[in-house]
């Protein structure tokens, strides 16, 4: 199976983890696009969705799925999203698609985070994928200096403005030995909107697309 087929397989498998008739949290990215396609093929599976990006909202609506704002719900049974990296404890790097802030907000509403990913995203330690950090534009240089002081090499993602009007710094070269601690540290700097480490909101389950089929990892 090629990477697209793996994404399709995990997107389809994720539907089984969505309770019938519920409101589902929906992430962002090419793997989530396949999940939305699978939801669309199972008409009436969900009552509505809370989306983590304009991109997913558009796709959900095109599929005839009602989209609610995060302010309209108190709790979601499940949040389905992809990842750029996932470690053996279910901690992730996310934000390759620049949707990390809304992704963390929707993940925070959910009882369970189900990660859908192909096997290339599985790592022993986070940090090979450049860590995205969403920043308030006026603070980008200031935050970049602090990231450099931590040993990273931050670069501004050219031409990208997030759904929230933020900018993205992509940080290479960080050794993320303690994802929880680093998430907490970076998140408290003035000007940081969200860091793309998902340790506080790690996955409870990962549906991993491999050449032997979809593997279910529990964390
Ligand atoms: C978007 C994300 C995505 O989940 C992540 O980039 C994975 O995307 P894809 O499924 O296209 O590989 O965090 O902000």
PDB file of N, CA and C in Angstrom, residues 163-215:
ATOM      1  N   UNK A 163      -5.569  30.488  10.689  1.00  0.00           N
ATOM      2  CA  UNK A 163      -6.990  30.858  10.779  1.00  0.00           C
ATOM      3  C   UNK A 163      -7.214  31.900  11.876  1.00  0.00           C
ATOM      4  N   UNK A 164      -6.251  32.024  12.789  1.00  0.00           N
ATOM      5  CA  UNK A 164      -6.383  32.981  13.898  1.00  0.00           C
ATOM      6  C   UNK A 164      -5.599  34.263  13.652  1.00  0.00           C
ATOM      7  N   UNK A 165      -4.997  34.398  12.473  1.00  0.00           N
ATOM      8  CA  UNK A 165      -4.189  35.584  12.170  1.00  0.00           C
ATOM      9  C   UNK A 165      -2.777  35.485  12.718  1.00  0.00           C
ATOM     10  N   UNK A 166      -2.364  34.307  13.155  1.00  0.00           N
ATOM     11  CA  UNK A 166      -1.016  34.127  13.704  1.00  0.00           C
ATOM     12  C   UNK A 166       0.008  33.755  12.639  1.00  0.00           C
ATOM     13  N   UNK A 167       1.280  33.781  13.036  1.00  0.00           N
ATOM     14  CA  UNK A 167       2.370  33.287  12.190  1.00  0.00           C
ATOM     15  C   UNK A 167       2.917  31.990  12.778  1.00  0.00           C
ATOM     16  N   UNK A 168       3.661  31.247  11.962  1.00  0.00           N
ATOM     17  CA  UNK A 168       4.212  29.973  12.426  1.00  0.00           C
ATOM     18  C   UNK A 168       5.736  30.009  12.351  1.00  0.00           C
ATOM     19  N   UNK A 169       6.367  29.661  13.475  1.00  0.00           N
ATOM     20  CA  UNK A 169       7.811  29.408  13.479  1.00  0.00           C
ATOM     21  C   UNK A 169       7.990  27.893  13.435  1.00  0.00           C
ATOM     22  N   UNK A 170       8.847  27.409  12.541  1.00  0.00           N
ATOM     23  CA  UNK A 170       9.177  25.973  12.495  1.00  0.00           C
ATOM     24  C   UNK A 170      10.575  25.814  13.086  1.00  0.00           C
ATOM     25  N   UNK A 171      10.681  24.980  14.108  1.00  0.00           N
ATOM     26  CA  UNK A 171      11.935  24.896  14.853  1.00  0.00           C
ATOM     27  C   UNK A 171      12.617  23.555  14.619  1.00  0.00           C
ATOM     28  N   UNK A 172      13.783  23.616  14.000  1.00  0.00           N
ATOM     29  CA  UNK A 172      14.573  22.395  13.776  1.00  0.00           C
ATOM     30  C   UNK A 172      15.593  22.229  14.890  1.00  0.00           C
ATOM     31  N   UNK A 173      16.033  20.994  15.083  1.00  0.00           N
ATOM     32  CA  UNK A 173      17.183  20.735  15.956  1.00  0.00           C
ATOM     33  C   UNK A 173      16.895  20.671  17.447  1.00  0.00           C
ATOM     34  N   UNK A 174      15.630  20.604  17.840  1.00  0.00           N
ATOM     35  CA  UNK A 174      15.346  20.491  19.282  1.00  0.00           C
ATOM     36  C   UNK A 174      15.345  19.016  19.680  1.00  0.00           C
ATOM     37  N   UNK A 175      15.959  18.706  20.808  1.00  0.00           N
ATOM     38  CA  UNK A 175      15.894  17.331  21.322  1.00  0.00           C
ATOM     39  C   UNK A 175      14.794  17.314  22.372  1.00  0.00           C
ATOM     40  N   UNK A 176      13.697  16.703  22.030  1.00  0.00           N
ATOM     41  CA  UNK A 176      12.539  16.779  22.930  1.00  0.00           C
ATOM     42  C   UNK A 176      12.504  15.533  23.804  1.00  0.00           C
ATOM     43  N   UNK A 177      13.272  15.582  24.899  1.00  0.00           N
ATOM     44  CA  UNK A 177      13.331  14.433  25.811  1.00  0.00           C
ATOM     45  C   UNK A 177      12.137  14.420  26.754  1.00  0.00           C
ATOM     46  N   UNK A 178      11.637  15.592  27.099  1.00  0.00           N
ATOM     47  CA  UNK A 178      10.517  15.691  28.036  1.00  0.00           C
ATOM     48  C   UNK A 178       9.434  16.572  27.395  1.00  0.00           C
ATOM     49  N   UNK A 179       8.567  15.959  26.553  1.00  0.00           N
ATOM     50  CA  UNK A 179       7.575  16.746  25.809  1.00  0.00           C
ATOM     51  C   UNK A 179       6.664  17.574  26.715  1.00  0.00           C
ATOM     52  N   UNK A 180       6.279  16.991  27.856  1.00  0.00           N
ATOM     53  CA  UNK A 180       5.357  17.694  28.758  1.00  0.00           C
ATOM     54  C   UNK A 180       6.001  18.977  29.287  1.00  0.00           C
ATOM     55  N   UNK A 181       7.262  18.865  29.714  1.00  0.00           N
ATOM     56  CA  UNK A 181       7.955  20.027  30.284  1.00  0.00           C
ATOM     57  C   UNK A 181       8.192  21.092  29.215  1.00  0.00           C
ATOM     58  N   UNK A 182       8.598  20.666  28.024  1.00  0.00           N
ATOM     59  CA  UNK A 182       8.882  21.655  26.978  1.00  0.00           C
ATOM     60  C   UNK A 182       7.599  22.340  26.505  1.00  0.00           C
ATOM     61  N   UNK A 183       6.517  21.571  26.436  1.00  0.00           N
ATOM     62  CA  UNK A 183       5.232  22.174  26.063  1.00  0.00           C
ATOM     63  C   UNK A 183       4.863  23.267  27.070  1.00  0.00           C
ATOM     64  N   UNK A 184       4.995  22.938  28.343  1.00  0.00           N
ATOM     65  CA  UNK A 184       4.642  23.895  29.394  1.00  0.00           C
ATOM     66  C   UNK A 184       5.520  25.136  29.333  1.00  0.00           C
ATOM     67  N   UNK A 185       6.815  24.937  29.088  1.00  0.00           N
ATOM     68  CA  UNK A 185       7.736  26.075  29.078  1.00  0.00           C
ATOM     69  C   UNK A 185       7.436  27.026  27.914  1.00  0.00           C
ATOM     70  N   UNK A 186       7.387  26.469  26.707  1.00  0.00           N
ATOM     71  CA  UNK A 186       7.215  27.339  25.521  1.00  0.00           C
ATOM     72  C   UNK A 186       5.856  28.037  25.549  1.00  0.00           C
ATOM     73  N   UNK A 187       4.847  27.296  26.018  1.00  0.00           N
ATOM     74  CA  UNK A 187       3.488  27.865  26.024  1.00  0.00           C
ATOM     75  C   UNK A 187       3.347  29.096  26.896  1.00  0.00           C
ATOM     76  N   UNK A 188       4.242  29.271  27.867  1.00  0.00           N
ATOM     77  CA  UNK A 188       4.045  30.408  28.767  1.00  0.00           C
ATOM     78  C   UNK A 188       4.809  31.654  28.328  1.00  0.00           C
ATOM     79  N   UNK A 189       5.552  31.582  27.225  1.00  0.00           N
ATOM     80  CA  UNK A 189       6.261  32.781  26.782  1.00  0.00           C
ATOM     81  C   UNK A 189       5.278  33.778  26.176  1.00  0.00           C
ATOM     82  N   UNK A 190       5.445  35.059  26.495  1.00  0.00           N
ATOM     83  CA  UNK A 190       4.580  36.069  25.881  1.00  0.00           C
ATOM     84  C   UNK A 190       4.695  36.017  24.356  1.00  0.00           C
ATOM     85  N   UNK A 191       3.569  36.058  23.697  1.00  0.00           N
ATOM     86  CA  UNK A 191       3.578  36.052  22.219  1.00  0.00           C
ATOM     87  C   UNK A 191       3.359  34.680  21.621  1.00  0.00           C
ATOM     88  N   UNK A 192       3.554  33.635  22.432  1.00  0.00           N
ATOM     89  CA  UNK A 192       3.273  32.284  21.920  1.00  0.00           C
ATOM     90  C   UNK A 192       1.770  32.036  22.035  1.00  0.00           C
ATOM     91  N   UNK A 193       1.172  31.628  20.929  1.00  0.00           N
ATOM     92  CA  UNK A 193      -0.247  31.264  20.974  1.00  0.00           C
ATOM     93  C   UNK A 193      -0.347  29.797  21.373  1.00  0.00           C
ATOM     94  N   UNK A 194       0.364  28.955  20.657  1.00  0.00           N
ATOM     95  CA  UNK A 194       0.350  27.506  20.953  1.00  0.00           C
ATOM     96  C   UNK A 194       1.628  26.881  20.423  1.00  0.00           C
ATOM     97  N   UNK A 195       2.182  25.968  21.185  1.00  0.00           N
ATOM     98  CA  UNK A 195       3.307  25.167  20.681  1.00  0.00           C
ATOM     99  C   UNK A 195       2.727  23.841  20.179  1.00  0.00           C
ATOM    100  N   UNK A 196       3.341  23.328  19.122  1.00  0.00           N
ATOM    101  CA  UNK A 196       2.799  22.112  18.488  1.00  0.00           C
ATOM    102  C   UNK A 196       3.153  20.810  19.169  1.00  0.00           C
ATOM    103  N   UNK A 197       3.576  20.872  20.441  1.00  0.00           N
ATOM    104  CA  UNK A 197       3.734  19.626  21.218  1.00  0.00           C
ATOM    105  C   UNK A 197       2.385  19.311  21.847  1.00  0.00           C
ATOM    106  N   UNK A 198       1.899  18.100  21.610  1.00  0.00           N
ATOM    107  CA  UNK A 198       0.654  17.646  22.222  1.00  0.00           C
ATOM    108  C   UNK A 198       1.004  16.551  23.228  1.00  0.00           C
ATOM    109  N   UNK A 199       1.394  16.976  24.425  1.00  0.00           N
ATOM    110  CA  UNK A 199       1.712  16.027  25.493  1.00  0.00           C
ATOM    111  C   UNK A 199       0.594  16.059  26.538  1.00  0.00           C
ATOM    112  N   UNK A 200       0.150  17.279  26.886  1.00  0.00           N
ATOM    113  CA  UNK A 200      -1.010  17.368  27.790  1.00  0.00           C
ATOM    114  C   UNK A 200      -2.257  16.813  27.112  1.00  0.00           C
ATOM    115  N   UNK A 201      -2.309  16.954  25.827  1.00  0.00           N
ATOM    116  CA  UNK A 201      -3.445  16.446  25.044  1.00  0.00           C
ATOM    117  C   UNK A 201      -2.945  15.343  24.133  1.00  0.00           C
ATOM    118  N   UNK A 202      -2.283  14.373  24.722  1.00  0.00           N
ATOM    119  CA  UNK A 202      -1.722  13.291  23.906  1.00  0.00           C
ATOM    120  C   UNK A 202      -2.836  12.339  23.474  1.00  0.00           C
ATOM    121  N   UNK A 203      -2.492  11.460  22.534  1.00  0.00           N
ATOM    122  CA  UNK A 203      -3.487  10.505  22.045  1.00  0.00           C
ATOM    123  C   UNK A 203      -3.671   9.376  23.059  1.00  0.00           C
ATOM    124  N   UNK A 204      -4.911   8.891  23.164  1.00  0.00           N
ATOM    125  CA  UNK A 204      -5.165   7.687  23.978  1.00  0.00           C
ATOM    126  C   UNK A 204      -5.055   6.447  23.100  1.00  0.00           C
ATOM    127  N   UNK A 205      -5.230   6.684  21.798  1.00  0.00           N
ATOM    128  CA  UNK A 205      -5.254   5.592  20.833  1.00  0.00           C
ATOM    129  C   UNK A 205      -4.664   6.100  19.515  1.00  0.00           C
ATOM    130  N   UNK A 206      -3.930   5.238  18.836  1.00  0.00           N
ATOM    131  CA  UNK A 206      -3.466   5.602  17.491  1.00  0.00           C
ATOM    132  C   UNK A 206      -3.823   4.479  16.520  1.00  0.00           C
ATOM    133  N   UNK A 207      -4.450   4.856  15.417  1.00  0.00           N
ATOM    134  CA  UNK A 207      -4.695   3.910  14.330  1.00  0.00           C
ATOM    135  C   UNK A 207      -3.593   4.166  13.322  1.00  0.00           C
ATOM    136  N   UNK A 208      -2.675   3.218  13.262  1.00  0.00           N
ATOM    137  CA  UNK A 208      -1.458   3.405  12.479  1.00  0.00           C
ATOM    138  C   UNK A 208      -1.537   2.580  11.203  1.00  0.00           C
ATOM    139  N   UNK A 209      -1.397   3.249  10.078  1.00  0.00           N
ATOM    140  CA  UNK A 209      -1.441   2.549   8.794  1.00  0.00           C
ATOM    141  C   UNK A 209      -0.074   1.950   8.479  1.00  0.00           C
ATOM    142  N   UNK A 210      -0.029   0.626   8.387  1.00  0.00           N
ATOM    143  CA  UNK A 210       1.231  -0.045   8.088  1.00  0.00           C
ATOM    144  C   UNK A 210       1.020  -0.966   6.875  1.00  0.00           C
ATOM    145  N   UNK A 211       2.126  -1.495   6.354  1.00  0.00           N
ATOM    146  CA  UNK A 211       2.005  -2.384   5.184  1.00  0.00           C
ATOM    147  C   UNK A 211       1.266  -3.674   5.553  1.00  0.00           C
ATOM    148  N   UNK A 212       1.209  -3.978   6.868  1.00  0.00           N
ATOM    149  CA  UNK A 212       0.461  -5.186   7.293  1.00  0.00           C
ATOM    150  C   UNK A 212      -0.986  -4.867   7.659  1.00  0.00           C
ATOM    151  N   UNK A 213      -1.403  -3.634   7.451  1.00  0.00           N
ATOM    152  CA  UNK A 213      -2.782  -3.246   7.788  1.00  0.00           C
ATOM    153  C   UNK A 213      -2.786  -2.182   8.875  1.00  0.00           C
ATOM    154  N   UNK A 214      -3.991  -1.896   9.387  1.00  0.00           N
ATOM    155  CA  UNK A 214      -4.130  -0.846  10.406  1.00  0.00           C
ATOM    156  C   UNK A 214      -3.847  -1.444  11.776  1.00  0.00           C
ATOM    157  N   UNK A 215      -2.835  -0.899  12.456  1.00  0.00           N
ATOM    158  CA  UNK A 215      -2.531  -1.354  13.821  1.00  0.00           C
ATOM    159  C   UNK A 215      -3.145  -0.400  14.817  1.00  0.00           C
TER     160      UNK A 215
END
